[in-house]
Amino acid sequence: MKITVIGAGAMGGSTVEGLLKTTIVKATDITVSDPSTAVTDRFAQAGVSVTSDNAIAVKGSDIVMVFVKPWLVEPVIKEIRGNIDLTHQQLVVVAAGVSSENIHLWIDQEGPFFLAIPNIAIAQLASTTFLVPVGASQEQTATIKALFDALGSTFITNEQHLAAGTTLASCGIAYAMRYIRAAAEGGVELGFRADEAKEIVMQTVRGAVEVLQATGLHPEAAIDLVTTPGGVTIKGLNEMEHAGFTSAVIRGLKAGSKS
């Protein structure tokens, strides 16, 4: 399997880093196209083929992944459309807010493609990725899903829900990090060193995820397991709710989903 990644910035670069950690593709089967020599030099040292020419980069690839800013998708697609054939190459566009209708117009050929939104945990093989097949067969969708599954967890959705998925998972990872930061600062007030407090909070969050995944419990049911009448846990939870914790999270998600 040969994969081309066009645009190796924060998300594209993280994806390449993740691919290099998997066993599904060799470094020599990855091509990175990016205008920055600092970026291409870094990946060249890892054995990846590099170029600054997008049109050349897509030749011979099985999967072409476009990771550029939304306003750059049109010129990039038009640049590569003469060298890509959607009848036997898979195109994956990773750019928030870019519609499949426009991609159809820009690519100017019949054939399936995919819209995808991962998050930066893809570098650690822990991404939450939303994938929208556009005219793709079950076999084609299974191939692209398997690729992203090797880099985390993948959810097949429709285009109408892609913005919501972006907010919940791509933006959501920042929201989770903000909680970790806040809890770590609270840990400092409780007397722990800053680095120690951060480690404690991260392990606690990791543990919460493990419990929910292992048991299948609703979060509130799991919370009931650690709250006792008149105990410190329920007092802390209620104080957070008095400050609008749940409402603030929901409002933040809804604000993030507005285009």
PDB file of C-alpha atoms in Angstrom:
ATOM      1  CA  MET A   1       0.000   0.000   0.000  1.00  0.00           C
ATOM      2  CA  LYS A   2       1.448   3.331  -1.084  1.00  0.00           C
ATOM      3  CA  ILE A   3       0.193   6.461   0.663  1.00  0.00           C
ATOM      4  CA  THR A   4       0.702  10.092  -0.271  1.00  0.00           C
ATOM      5  CA  VAL A   5       0.164  12.835   2.303  1.00  0.00           C
ATOM      6  CA  ILE A   6      -0.176  16.331   0.878  1.00  0.00           C
ATOM      7  CA  GLY A   7       0.396  18.907   3.590  1.00  0.00           C
ATOM      8  CA  ALA A   8       2.389  17.788   6.618  1.00  0.00           C
ATOM      9  CA  GLY A   9       1.486  20.504   9.093  1.00  0.00           C
ATOM     10  CA  ALA A  10      -0.003  19.801  12.508  1.00  0.00           C
ATOM     11  CA  MET A  11      -2.582  17.241  11.389  1.00  0.00           C
ATOM     12  CA  GLY A  12      -0.897  15.879   8.279  1.00  0.00           C
ATOM     13  CA  GLY A  13       2.425  15.617  10.070  1.00  0.00           C
ATOM     14  CA  SER A  14       0.808  13.880  13.029  1.00  0.00           C
ATOM     15  CA  THR A  15      -0.770  11.395  10.641  1.00  0.00           C
ATOM     16  CA  VAL A  16       2.587  10.584   9.073  1.00  0.00           C
ATOM     17  CA  GLU A  17       4.087  10.144  12.540  1.00  0.00           C
ATOM     18  CA  GLY A  18       1.275   7.736  13.350  1.00  0.00           C
ATOM     19  CA  LEU A  19       1.688   5.795  10.096  1.00  0.00           C
ATOM     20  CA  LEU A  20       5.373   5.339  10.861  1.00  0.00           C
ATOM     21  CA  LYS A  21       4.421   3.650  14.144  1.00  0.00           C
ATOM     22  CA  THR A  22       2.107   1.117  12.508  1.00  0.00           C
ATOM     23  CA  THR A  23       2.917  -2.142  10.748  1.00  0.00           C
ATOM     24  CA  ILE A  24       0.507  -1.554   7.861  1.00  0.00           C
ATOM     25  CA  VAL A  25       2.878   0.527   5.759  1.00  0.00           C
ATOM     26  CA  LYS A  26       6.636   0.943   5.411  1.00  0.00           C
ATOM     27  CA  ALA A  27       8.302   4.349   5.539  1.00  0.00           C
ATOM     28  CA  THR A  28       9.444   3.896   1.945  1.00  0.00           C
ATOM     29  CA  ASP A  29       5.807   3.475   0.859  1.00  0.00           C
ATOM     30  CA  ILE A  30       4.865   6.915   2.232  1.00  0.00           C
ATOM     31  CA  THR A  31       5.284  10.101   0.222  1.00  0.00           C
ATOM     32  CA  VAL A  32       5.022  13.499   1.885  1.00  0.00           C
ATOM     33  CA  SER A  33       4.490  16.634  -0.196  1.00  0.00           C
ATOM     34  CA  ASP A  34       4.986  19.942   1.579  1.00  0.00           C
ATOM     35  CA  PRO A  35       6.480  23.321   0.617  1.00  0.00           C
ATOM     36  CA  SER A  36       8.527  23.499   3.815  1.00  0.00           C
ATOM     37  CA  THR A  37      11.990  21.970   3.549  1.00  0.00           C
ATOM     38  CA  ALA A  38      12.152  21.790   7.340  1.00  0.00           C
ATOM     39  CA  VAL A  39       9.125  19.477   7.223  1.00  0.00           C
ATOM     40  CA  THR A  40      10.290  17.362   4.311  1.00  0.00           C
ATOM     41  CA  ASP A  41      13.831  17.047   5.699  1.00  0.00           C
ATOM     42  CA  ARG A  42      12.437  15.747   8.987  1.00  0.00           C
ATOM     43  CA  PHE A  43      10.433  13.000   7.296  1.00  0.00           C
ATOM     44  CA  ALA A  44      13.185  12.203   4.807  1.00  0.00           C
ATOM     45  CA  GLN A  45      15.383  11.309   7.765  1.00  0.00           C
ATOM     46  CA  ALA A  46      12.743   8.731   8.738  1.00  0.00           C
ATOM     47  CA  GLY A  47      12.940   7.093   5.304  1.00  0.00           C
ATOM     48  CA  VAL A  48       9.855   8.742   3.810  1.00  0.00           C
ATOM     49  CA  SER A  49       9.862   9.891   0.181  1.00  0.00           C
ATOM     50  CA  VAL A  50       9.473  13.672   0.055  1.00  0.00           C
ATOM     51  CA  THR A  51       8.717  16.325  -2.534  1.00  0.00           C
ATOM     52  CA  SER A  52       7.285  19.812  -2.860  1.00  0.00           C
ATOM     53  CA  ASP A  53       5.411  18.924  -6.063  1.00  0.00           C
ATOM     54  CA  ASN A  54       1.881  17.744  -5.278  1.00  0.00           C
ATOM     55  CA  ALA A  55       1.187  16.546  -8.815  1.00  0.00           C
ATOM     56  CA  ILE A  56       4.248  14.285  -8.797  1.00  0.00           C
ATOM     57  CA  ALA A  57       3.481  13.076  -5.267  1.00  0.00           C
ATOM     58  CA  VAL A  58       0.168  11.443  -6.195  1.00  0.00           C
ATOM     59  CA  LYS A  59       1.563   9.351  -9.051  1.00  0.00           C
ATOM     60  CA  GLY A  60       1.540   5.636  -8.227  1.00  0.00           C
ATOM     61  CA  SER A  61      -0.162   6.076  -4.856  1.00  0.00           C
ATOM     62  CA  ASP A  62      -3.010   3.862  -3.722  1.00  0.00           C
ATOM     63  CA  ILE A  63      -4.295   6.408  -1.210  1.00  0.00           C
ATOM     64  CA  VAL A  64      -3.907  10.189  -1.495  1.00  0.00           C
ATOM     65  CA  MET A  65      -4.608  12.147   1.688  1.00  0.00           C
ATOM     66  CA  VAL A  66      -4.982  15.924   1.458  1.00  0.00           C
ATOM     67  CA  PHE A  67      -4.277  17.792   4.702  1.00  0.00           C
ATOM     68  CA  VAL A  68      -4.382  21.501   3.914  1.00  0.00           C
ATOM     69  CA  LYS A  69      -6.243  24.553   5.177  1.00  0.00           C
ATOM     70  CA  PRO A  70      -9.827  24.744   3.849  1.00  0.00           C
ATOM     71  CA  TRP A  71      -9.043  27.676   1.535  1.00  0.00           C
ATOM     72  CA  LEU A  72      -6.180  25.692  -0.036  1.00  0.00           C
ATOM     73  CA  VAL A  73      -8.207  22.589  -0.873  1.00  0.00           C
ATOM     74  CA  GLU A  74      -9.462  23.944  -4.206  1.00  0.00           C
ATOM     75  CA  PRO A  75      -6.034  24.864  -5.661  1.00  0.00           C
ATOM     76  CA  VAL A  76      -4.498  21.617  -4.398  1.00  0.00           C
ATOM     77  CA  ILE A  77      -7.277  19.447  -5.842  1.00  0.00           C
ATOM     78  CA  LYS A  78      -7.052  21.266  -9.175  1.00  0.00           C
ATOM     79  CA  GLU A  79      -3.281  20.831  -9.114  1.00  0.00           C
ATOM     80  CA  ILE A  80      -3.425  17.053  -8.693  1.00  0.00           C
ATOM     81  CA  ARG A  81      -6.558  16.170 -10.658  1.00  0.00           C
ATOM     82  CA  GLY A  82      -4.644  15.502 -13.855  1.00  0.00           C
ATOM     83  CA  ASN A  83      -2.445  12.931 -12.098  1.00  0.00           C
ATOM     84  CA  ILE A  84      -5.037  11.135  -9.986  1.00  0.00           C
ATOM     85  CA  ASP A  85      -7.572   8.563 -11.159  1.00  0.00           C
ATOM     86  CA  LEU A  86     -10.417   7.941  -8.741  1.00  0.00           C
ATOM     87  CA  THR A  87     -11.265   4.653 -10.407  1.00  0.00           C
ATOM     88  CA  HIS A  88      -8.243   3.010  -8.780  1.00  0.00           C
ATOM     89  CA  GLN A  89      -6.856   5.573  -6.311  1.00  0.00           C
ATOM     90  CA  GLN A  90      -8.547   6.541  -3.068  1.00  0.00           C
ATOM     91  CA  LEU A  91      -8.746  10.257  -2.227  1.00  0.00           C
ATOM     92  CA  VAL A  92      -9.184  11.372   1.377  1.00  0.00           C
ATOM     93  CA  VAL A  93      -9.711  15.080   2.060  1.00  0.00           C
ATOM     94  CA  VAL A  94      -9.099  16.281   5.607  1.00  0.00           C
ATOM     95  CA  ALA A  95     -10.324  19.873   5.830  1.00  0.00           C
ATOM     96  CA  ALA A  96     -13.142  21.151   8.003  1.00  0.00           C
ATOM     97  CA  GLY A  97     -16.050  22.797   6.230  1.00  0.00           C
ATOM     98  CA  VAL A  98     -15.183  21.718   2.682  1.00  0.00           C
ATOM     99  CA  SER A  99     -18.208  20.128   1.002  1.00  0.00           C
ATOM    100  CA  SER A 100     -18.234  17.007  -1.128  1.00  0.00           C
ATOM    101  CA  GLU A 101     -20.125  18.996  -3.764  1.00  0.00           C
ATOM    102  CA  ASN A 102     -17.224  21.380  -4.189  1.00  0.00           C
ATOM    103  CA  ILE A 103     -14.678  18.571  -4.250  1.00  0.00           C
ATOM    104  CA  HIS A 104     -16.659  16.936  -7.072  1.00  0.00           C
ATOM    105  CA  LEU A 105     -16.477  20.192  -9.015  1.00  0.00           C
ATOM    106  CA  TRP A 106     -12.761  20.701  -8.393  1.00  0.00           C
ATOM    107  CA  ILE A 107     -11.646  17.137  -9.109  1.00  0.00           C
ATOM    108  CA  ASP A 108     -13.678  17.156 -12.329  1.00  0.00           C
ATOM    109  CA  GLN A 109     -14.010  13.382 -12.644  1.00  0.00           C
ATOM    110  CA  GLU A 110     -16.347  10.623 -11.592  1.00  0.00           C
ATOM    111  CA  GLY A 111     -15.340   8.376  -8.738  1.00  0.00           C
ATOM    112  CA  PRO A 112     -15.551   7.962  -4.990  1.00  0.00           C
ATOM    113  CA  PHE A 113     -13.621   9.821  -2.337  1.00  0.00           C
ATOM    114  CA  PHE A 114     -13.730  10.375   1.417  1.00  0.00           C
ATOM    115  CA  LEU A 115     -14.012  13.255   3.839  1.00  0.00           C
ATOM    116  CA  ALA A 116     -12.251  12.659   7.141  1.00  0.00           C
ATOM    117  CA  ILE A 117     -11.659  14.502  10.396  1.00  0.00           C
ATOM    118  CA  PRO A 118      -9.140  12.919  12.805  1.00  0.00           C
ATOM    119  CA  ASN A 119      -7.573  14.585  15.829  1.00  0.00           C
ATOM    120  CA  ILE A 120      -3.955  15.163  16.828  1.00  0.00           C
ATOM    121  CA  ALA A 121      -3.852  11.979  18.929  1.00  0.00           C
ATOM    122  CA  ILE A 122      -3.404  10.244  15.574  1.00  0.00           C
ATOM    123  CA  ALA A 123       0.347  10.582  16.111  1.00  0.00           C
ATOM    124  CA  GLN A 124      -0.035   8.332  19.160  1.00  0.00           C
ATOM    125  CA  LEU A 125      -2.362   5.860  17.370  1.00  0.00           C
ATOM    126  CA  ALA A 126      -5.221   7.170  19.511  1.00  0.00           C
ATOM    127  CA  SER A 127      -7.218   9.382  17.141  1.00  0.00           C
ATOM    128  CA  THR A 128     -10.974   9.662  17.100  1.00  0.00           C
ATOM    129  CA  THR A 129     -11.650   9.925  13.375  1.00  0.00           C
ATOM    130  CA  PHE A 130     -14.919  10.655  11.595  1.00  0.00           C
ATOM    131  CA  LEU A 131     -15.095   9.278   8.068  1.00  0.00           C
ATOM    132  CA  VAL A 132     -17.625  10.163   5.362  1.00  0.00           C
ATOM    133  CA  PRO A 133     -17.648   7.913   2.262  1.00  0.00           C
ATOM    134  CA  VAL A 134     -18.797   9.798  -0.842  1.00  0.00           C
ATOM    135  CA  GLY A 135     -19.923   7.346  -3.503  1.00  0.00           C
ATOM    136  CA  ALA A 136     -17.573   4.662  -2.160  1.00  0.00           C
ATOM    137  CA  SER A 137     -18.283   0.939  -2.125  1.00  0.00           C
ATOM    138  CA  GLN A 138     -18.295  -1.128   1.049  1.00  0.00           C
ATOM    139  CA  GLU A 139     -14.928  -2.588   0.080  1.00  0.00           C
ATOM    140  CA  GLN A 140     -13.389   0.831  -0.522  1.00  0.00           C
ATOM    141  CA  THR A 141     -14.840   2.152   2.734  1.00  0.00           C
ATOM    142  CA  ALA A 142     -13.496  -0.874   4.619  1.00  0.00           C
ATOM    143  CA  THR A 143      -9.999  -0.178   3.258  1.00  0.00           C
ATOM    144  CA  ILE A 144      -9.947   3.443   4.386  1.00  0.00           C
ATOM    145  CA  LYS A 145     -11.592   2.634   7.713  1.00  0.00           C
ATOM    146  CA  ALA A 146      -8.958  -0.040   8.380  1.00  0.00           C
ATOM    147  CA  LEU A 147      -6.251   2.542   7.712  1.00  0.00           C
ATOM    148  CA  PHE A 148      -7.692   4.983  10.248  1.00  0.00           C
ATOM    149  CA  ASP A 149      -8.492   2.167  12.689  1.00  0.00           C
ATOM    150  CA  ALA A 150      -4.770   1.438  12.785  1.00  0.00           C
ATOM    151  CA  LEU A 151      -4.377   5.042  13.940  1.00  0.00           C
ATOM    152  CA  GLY A 152      -7.135   5.020  16.578  1.00  0.00           C
ATOM    153  CA  SER A 153     -10.916   4.569  16.413  1.00  0.00           C
ATOM    154  CA  THR A 154     -12.995   5.408  13.349  1.00  0.00           C
ATOM    155  CA  PHE A 155     -16.664   6.347  13.146  1.00  0.00           C
ATOM    156  CA  ILE A 156     -18.470   6.209   9.812  1.00  0.00           C
ATOM    157  CA  THR A 157     -20.910   9.095   9.575  1.00  0.00           C
ATOM    158  CA  ASN A 158     -22.644  11.303   7.031  1.00  0.00           C
ATOM    159  CA  GLU A 159     -21.628  14.724   5.835  1.00  0.00           C
ATOM    160  CA  GLN A 160     -24.363  16.457   7.844  1.00  0.00           C
ATOM    161  CA  HIS A 161     -22.809  15.203  11.107  1.00  0.00           C
ATOM    162  CA  LEU A 162     -19.187  15.912  10.235  1.00  0.00           C
ATOM    163  CA  ALA A 163     -19.169  19.381  11.832  1.00  0.00           C
ATOM    164  CA  ALA A 164     -20.622  17.963  15.044  1.00  0.00           C
ATOM    165  CA  GLY A 165     -18.025  15.200  15.023  1.00  0.00           C
ATOM    166  CA  THR A 166     -15.293  17.768  14.539  1.00  0.00           C
ATOM    167  CA  THR A 167     -16.457  19.646  17.610  1.00  0.00           C
ATOM    168  CA  LEU A 168     -16.909  16.553  19.755  1.00  0.00           C
ATOM    169  CA  ALA A 169     -13.582  14.902  18.966  1.00  0.00           C
ATOM    170  CA  SER A 170     -11.192  17.166  17.060  1.00  0.00           C
ATOM    171  CA  CYS A 171     -11.992  20.268  19.119  1.00  0.00           C
ATOM    172  CA  GLY A 172     -12.989  18.025  22.002  1.00  0.00           C
ATOM    173  CA  ILE A 173      -9.441  16.855  22.621  1.00  0.00           C
ATOM    174  CA  ALA A 174      -8.553  20.475  23.438  1.00  0.00           C
ATOM    175  CA  TYR A 175     -11.535  20.673  25.796  1.00  0.00           C
ATOM    176  CA  ALA A 176     -10.324  17.532  27.576  1.00  0.00           C
ATOM    177  CA  MET A 177      -6.842  19.028  27.845  1.00  0.00           C
ATOM    178  CA  ARG A 178      -8.314  22.186  29.342  1.00  0.00           C
ATOM    179  CA  TYR A 179      -9.958  20.067  32.084  1.00  0.00           C
ATOM    180  CA  ILE A 180      -6.616  18.366  32.726  1.00  0.00           C
ATOM    181  CA  ARG A 181      -4.915  21.735  32.997  1.00  0.00           C
ATOM    182  CA  ALA A 182      -7.564  23.060  35.380  1.00  0.00           C
ATOM    183  CA  ALA A 183      -7.469  19.948  37.574  1.00  0.00           C
ATOM    184  CA  ALA A 184      -3.670  20.035  37.666  1.00  0.00           C
ATOM    185  CA  GLU A 185      -3.746  23.673  38.781  1.00  0.00           C
ATOM    186  CA  GLY A 186      -6.184  22.633  41.480  1.00  0.00           C
ATOM    187  CA  GLY A 187      -3.739  19.922  42.478  1.00  0.00           C
ATOM    188  CA  VAL A 188      -1.057  22.569  42.984  1.00  0.00           C
ATOM    189  CA  GLU A 189      -3.417  24.426  45.321  1.00  0.00           C
ATOM    190  CA  LEU A 190      -3.859  21.152  47.201  1.00  0.00           C
ATOM    191  CA  GLY A 191      -0.105  20.944  47.737  1.00  0.00           C
ATOM    192  CA  PHE A 192       1.297  18.852  44.867  1.00  0.00           C
ATOM    193  CA  ARG A 193       4.119  19.974  42.602  1.00  0.00           C
ATOM    194  CA  ALA A 194       2.894  21.080  39.166  1.00  0.00           C
ATOM    195  CA  ASP A 195       4.441  18.190  37.208  1.00  0.00           C
ATOM    196  CA  GLU A 196       3.265  15.675  39.789  1.00  0.00           C
ATOM    197  CA  ALA A 197      -0.271  17.094  39.762  1.00  0.00           C
ATOM    198  CA  LYS A 198      -0.393  16.830  35.955  1.00  0.00           C
ATOM    199  CA  GLU A 199       0.670  13.166  36.056  1.00  0.00           C
ATOM    200  CA  ILE A 200      -1.937  12.395  38.721  1.00  0.00           C
ATOM    201  CA  VAL A 201      -4.718  14.022  36.721  1.00  0.00           C
ATOM    202  CA  MET A 202      -3.712  12.351  33.440  1.00  0.00           C
ATOM    203  CA  GLN A 203      -3.655   8.925  35.082  1.00  0.00           C
ATOM    204  CA  THR A 204      -7.014   9.635  36.696  1.00  0.00           C
ATOM    205  CA  VAL A 205      -8.566  10.572  33.354  1.00  0.00           C
ATOM    206  CA  ARG A 206      -7.004   7.493  31.763  1.00  0.00           C
ATOM    207  CA  GLY A 207      -8.503   5.372  34.524  1.00  0.00           C
ATOM    208  CA  ALA A 208     -11.954   6.882  34.030  1.00  0.00           C
ATOM    209  CA  VAL A 209     -11.842   5.996  30.332  1.00  0.00           C
ATOM    210  CA  GLU A 210     -10.672   2.458  31.085  1.00  0.00           C
ATOM    211  CA  VAL A 211     -13.514   1.900  33.560  1.00  0.00           C
ATOM    212  CA  LEU A 212     -16.166   3.118  31.119  1.00  0.00           C
ATOM    213  CA  GLN A 213     -14.754   1.067  28.250  1.00  0.00           C
ATOM    214  CA  ALA A 214     -14.408  -2.094  30.344  1.00  0.00           C
ATOM    215  CA  THR A 215     -17.819  -1.943  32.010  1.00  0.00           C
ATOM    216  CA  GLY A 216     -19.974  -0.191  29.420  1.00  0.00           C
ATOM    217  CA  LEU A 217     -21.507   1.824  32.243  1.00  0.00           C
ATOM    218  CA  HIS A 218     -23.096   5.204  31.655  1.00  0.00           C
ATOM    219  CA  PRO A 219     -20.786   7.828  33.196  1.00  0.00           C
ATOM    220  CA  GLU A 220     -23.403   8.746  35.801  1.00  0.00           C
ATOM    221  CA  ALA A 221     -23.746   5.114  36.864  1.00  0.00           C
ATOM    222  CA  ALA A 222     -19.974   4.892  37.249  1.00  0.00           C
ATOM    223  CA  ILE A 223     -20.000   8.118  39.266  1.00  0.00           C
ATOM    224  CA  ASP A 224     -22.512   6.532  41.653  1.00  0.00           C
ATOM    225  CA  LEU A 225     -19.913   3.869  42.452  1.00  0.00           C
ATOM    226  CA  VAL A 226     -17.570   6.450  43.981  1.00  0.00           C
ATOM    227  CA  THR A 227     -20.033   8.802  45.655  1.00  0.00           C
ATOM    228  CA  THR A 228     -21.223   8.161  49.186  1.00  0.00           C
ATOM    229  CA  PRO A 229     -23.923  10.107  51.064  1.00  0.00           C
ATOM    230  CA  GLY A 230     -22.376  13.215  52.562  1.00  0.00           C
ATOM    231  CA  GLY A 231     -18.980  12.311  51.080  1.00  0.00           C
ATOM    232  CA  VAL A 232     -16.358  14.556  49.577  1.00  0.00           C
ATOM    233  CA  THR A 233     -16.951  13.362  46.011  1.00  0.00           C
ATOM    234  CA  ILE A 234     -20.584  14.433  45.853  1.00  0.00           C
ATOM    235  CA  LYS A 235     -19.731  17.712  47.534  1.00  0.00           C
ATOM    236  CA  GLY A 236     -17.078  18.408  44.913  1.00  0.00           C
ATOM    237  CA  LEU A 237     -19.374  17.423  42.049  1.00  0.00           C
ATOM    238  CA  ASN A 238     -22.188  19.611  43.308  1.00  0.00           C
ATOM    239  CA  GLU A 239     -19.844  22.573  43.691  1.00  0.00           C
ATOM    240  CA  MET A 240     -18.733  22.135  40.066  1.00  0.00           C
ATOM    241  CA  GLU A 241     -22.367  21.969  38.954  1.00  0.00           C
ATOM    242  CA  HIS A 242     -23.175  25.129  40.916  1.00  0.00           C
ATOM    243  CA  ALA A 243     -20.469  26.775  38.804  1.00  0.00           C
ATOM    244  CA  GLY A 244     -22.144  25.460  35.637  1.00  0.00           C
ATOM    245  CA  PHE A 245     -19.778  22.624  34.740  1.00  0.00           C
ATOM    246  CA  THR A 246     -22.127  20.486  32.614  1.00  0.00           C
ATOM    247  CA  SER A 247     -23.819  23.517  31.083  1.00  0.00           C
ATOM    248  CA  ALA A 248     -20.451  25.067  30.220  1.00  0.00           C
ATOM    249  CA  VAL A 249     -19.288  21.895  28.463  1.00  0.00           C
ATOM    250  CA  ILE A 250     -22.487  21.623  26.404  1.00  0.00           C
ATOM    251  CA  ARG A 251     -22.457  25.324  25.551  1.00  0.00           C
ATOM    252  CA  GLY A 252     -18.831  25.070  24.490  1.00  0.00           C
ATOM    253  CA  LEU A 253     -19.599  22.128  22.199  1.00  0.00           C
ATOM    254  CA  LYS A 254     -22.564  23.909  20.647  1.00  0.00           C
ATOM    255  CA  ALA A 255     -20.527  27.078  20.149  1.00  0.00           C
ATOM    256  CA  GLY A 256     -17.765  25.086  18.492  1.00  0.00           C
ATOM    257  CA  SER A 257     -20.200  23.461  16.065  1.00  0.00           C
ATOM    258  CA  LYS A 258     -21.483  26.778  14.711  1.00  0.00           C
ATOM    259  CA  SER A 259     -20.079  27.563  11.297  1.00  0.00           C
TER     260      SER A 259
END
